mmCIF file of C-alpha atoms in Angstrom:
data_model
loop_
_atom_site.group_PDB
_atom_site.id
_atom_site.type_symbol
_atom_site.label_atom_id
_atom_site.label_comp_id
_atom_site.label_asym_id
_atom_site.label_seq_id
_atom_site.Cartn_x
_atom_site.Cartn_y
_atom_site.Cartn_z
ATOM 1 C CA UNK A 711 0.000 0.000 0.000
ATOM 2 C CA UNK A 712 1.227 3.664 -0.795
ATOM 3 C CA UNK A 713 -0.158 6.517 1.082
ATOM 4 C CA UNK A 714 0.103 10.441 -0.201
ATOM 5 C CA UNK A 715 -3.037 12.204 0.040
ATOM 6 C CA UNK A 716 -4.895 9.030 0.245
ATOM 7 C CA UNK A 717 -3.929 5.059 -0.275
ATOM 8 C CA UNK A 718 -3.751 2.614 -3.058
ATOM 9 C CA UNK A 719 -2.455 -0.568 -3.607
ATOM 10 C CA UNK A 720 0.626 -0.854 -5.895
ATOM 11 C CA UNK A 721 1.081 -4.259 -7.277
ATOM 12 C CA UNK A 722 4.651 -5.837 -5.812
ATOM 13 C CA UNK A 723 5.743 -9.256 -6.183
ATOM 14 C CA UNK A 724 5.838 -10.885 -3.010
ATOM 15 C CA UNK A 725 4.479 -8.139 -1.034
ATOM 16 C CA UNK A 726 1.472 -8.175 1.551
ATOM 17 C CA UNK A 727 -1.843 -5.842 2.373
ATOM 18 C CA UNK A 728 -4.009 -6.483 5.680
ATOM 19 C CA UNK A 729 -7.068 -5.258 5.343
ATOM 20 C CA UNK A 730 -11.116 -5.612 5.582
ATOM 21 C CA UNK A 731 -13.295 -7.680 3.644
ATOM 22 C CA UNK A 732 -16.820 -6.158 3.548
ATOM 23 C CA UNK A 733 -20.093 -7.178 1.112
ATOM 24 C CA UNK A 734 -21.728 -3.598 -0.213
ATOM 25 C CA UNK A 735 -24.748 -3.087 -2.675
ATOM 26 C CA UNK A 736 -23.934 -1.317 -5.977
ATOM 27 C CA UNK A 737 -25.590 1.632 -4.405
ATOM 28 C CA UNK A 738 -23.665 1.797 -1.707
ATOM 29 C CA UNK A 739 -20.726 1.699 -3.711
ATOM 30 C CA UNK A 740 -22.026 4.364 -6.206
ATOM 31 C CA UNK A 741 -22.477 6.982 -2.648
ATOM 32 C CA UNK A 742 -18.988 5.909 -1.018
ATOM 33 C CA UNK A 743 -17.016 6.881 -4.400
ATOM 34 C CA UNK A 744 -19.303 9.436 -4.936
ATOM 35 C CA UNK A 745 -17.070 11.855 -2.881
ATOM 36 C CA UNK A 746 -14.788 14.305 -4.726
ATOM 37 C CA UNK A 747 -12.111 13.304 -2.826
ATOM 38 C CA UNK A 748 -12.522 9.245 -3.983
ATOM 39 C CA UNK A 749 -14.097 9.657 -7.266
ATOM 40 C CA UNK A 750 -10.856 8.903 -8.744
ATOM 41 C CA UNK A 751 -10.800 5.097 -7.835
ATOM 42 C CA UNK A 752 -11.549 2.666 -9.780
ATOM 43 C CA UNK A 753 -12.582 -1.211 -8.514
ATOM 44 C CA UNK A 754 -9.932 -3.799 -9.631
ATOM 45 C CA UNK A 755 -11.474 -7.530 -9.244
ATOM 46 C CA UNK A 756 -8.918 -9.186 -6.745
ATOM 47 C CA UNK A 757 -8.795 -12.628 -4.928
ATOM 48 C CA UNK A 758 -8.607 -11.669 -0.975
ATOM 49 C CA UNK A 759 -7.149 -14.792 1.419
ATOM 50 C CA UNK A 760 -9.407 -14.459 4.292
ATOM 51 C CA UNK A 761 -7.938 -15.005 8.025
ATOM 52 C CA UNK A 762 -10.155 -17.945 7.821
ATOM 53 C CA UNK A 763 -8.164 -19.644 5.663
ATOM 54 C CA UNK A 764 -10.807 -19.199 2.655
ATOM 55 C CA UNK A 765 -10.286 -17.035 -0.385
ATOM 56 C CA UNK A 766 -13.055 -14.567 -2.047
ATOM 57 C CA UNK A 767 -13.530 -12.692 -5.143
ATOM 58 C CA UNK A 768 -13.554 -9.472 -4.378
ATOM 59 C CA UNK A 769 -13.072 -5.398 -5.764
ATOM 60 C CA UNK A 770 -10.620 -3.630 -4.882
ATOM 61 C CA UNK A 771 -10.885 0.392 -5.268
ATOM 62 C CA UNK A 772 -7.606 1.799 -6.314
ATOM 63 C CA UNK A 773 -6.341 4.947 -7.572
ATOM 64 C CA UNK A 774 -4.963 4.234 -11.385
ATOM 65 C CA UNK A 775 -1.999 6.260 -10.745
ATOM 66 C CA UNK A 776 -0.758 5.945 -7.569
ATOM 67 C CA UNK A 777 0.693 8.691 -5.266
ATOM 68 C CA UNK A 778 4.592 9.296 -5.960
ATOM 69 C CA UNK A 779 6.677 7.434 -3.204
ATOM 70 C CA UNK A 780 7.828 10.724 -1.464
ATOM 71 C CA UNK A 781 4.225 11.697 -1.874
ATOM 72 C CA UNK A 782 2.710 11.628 2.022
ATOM 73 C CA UNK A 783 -0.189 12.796 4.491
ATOM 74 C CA UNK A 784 0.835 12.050 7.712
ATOM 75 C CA UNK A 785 -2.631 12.539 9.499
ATOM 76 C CA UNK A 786 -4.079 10.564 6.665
ATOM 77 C CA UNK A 787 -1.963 8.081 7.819
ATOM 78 C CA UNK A 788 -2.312 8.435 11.728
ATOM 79 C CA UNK A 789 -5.909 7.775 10.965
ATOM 80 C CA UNK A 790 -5.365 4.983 8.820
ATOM 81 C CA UNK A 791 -3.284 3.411 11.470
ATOM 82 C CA UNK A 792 -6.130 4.086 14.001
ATOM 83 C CA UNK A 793 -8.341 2.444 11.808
ATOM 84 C CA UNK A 794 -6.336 -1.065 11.343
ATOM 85 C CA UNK A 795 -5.643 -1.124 15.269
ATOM 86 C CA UNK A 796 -9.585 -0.700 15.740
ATOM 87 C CA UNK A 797 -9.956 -3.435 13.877
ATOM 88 C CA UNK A 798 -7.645 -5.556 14.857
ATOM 89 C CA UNK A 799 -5.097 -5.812 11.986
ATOM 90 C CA UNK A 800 -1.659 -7.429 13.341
ATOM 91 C CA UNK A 801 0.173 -4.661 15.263
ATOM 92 C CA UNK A 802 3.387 -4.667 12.990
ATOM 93 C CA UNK A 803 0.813 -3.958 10.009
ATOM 94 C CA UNK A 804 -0.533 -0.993 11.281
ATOM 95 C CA UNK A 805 3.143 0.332 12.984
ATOM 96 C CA UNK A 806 4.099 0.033 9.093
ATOM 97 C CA UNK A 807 1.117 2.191 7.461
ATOM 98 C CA UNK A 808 3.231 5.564 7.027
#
């Protein structure tokens, strides 16, 4: 994950995103990237390994250009990190959001 302004995923072999798996209506997509600020994502179709065990189909909203490495938003990313803790994402996942 790379975080400027906001995050998106950036594809890297071997590499590793925590995150949360949730089932939305079309409409309720359509309203969350209805935002200014998000309307720039677009859904990828992904396969998501579940801490089950199981793996999903699932869409993945992404930015198609993604923010320049030295791009950042440190409060974006304090909340981010408040976010995964909330949720319980392992602790050295959310001590590496930056």
């Amino acid at each position: 994950m790379r975080i400027g302004q906001r995050a998106t995923l950036v594809p890297v072999a071997g590499a590793r995103v925590n995150g949360v798996a949730m089932s939305l209506t079309p409409s309720e997509l359509d309203q969350l990237y209805s935002d200014p600020s998000v309307q720039a994502y677009k859904p990828q179709a992904v396969l998501a390994q579940l801490a089950s065990g199981g793996v999903i189909a699932a869409l993945c909203y992404n930015l198609p250009e993604p923010p320049s490495p030295s791009e950042r938003n440190p409060g974006y990313a304090a909340r981010l990190r408040a976010v995964a803790g909330k949720v319980g994402l392992p602790a050295e996942y959310v001590t590496s959001l930056q």
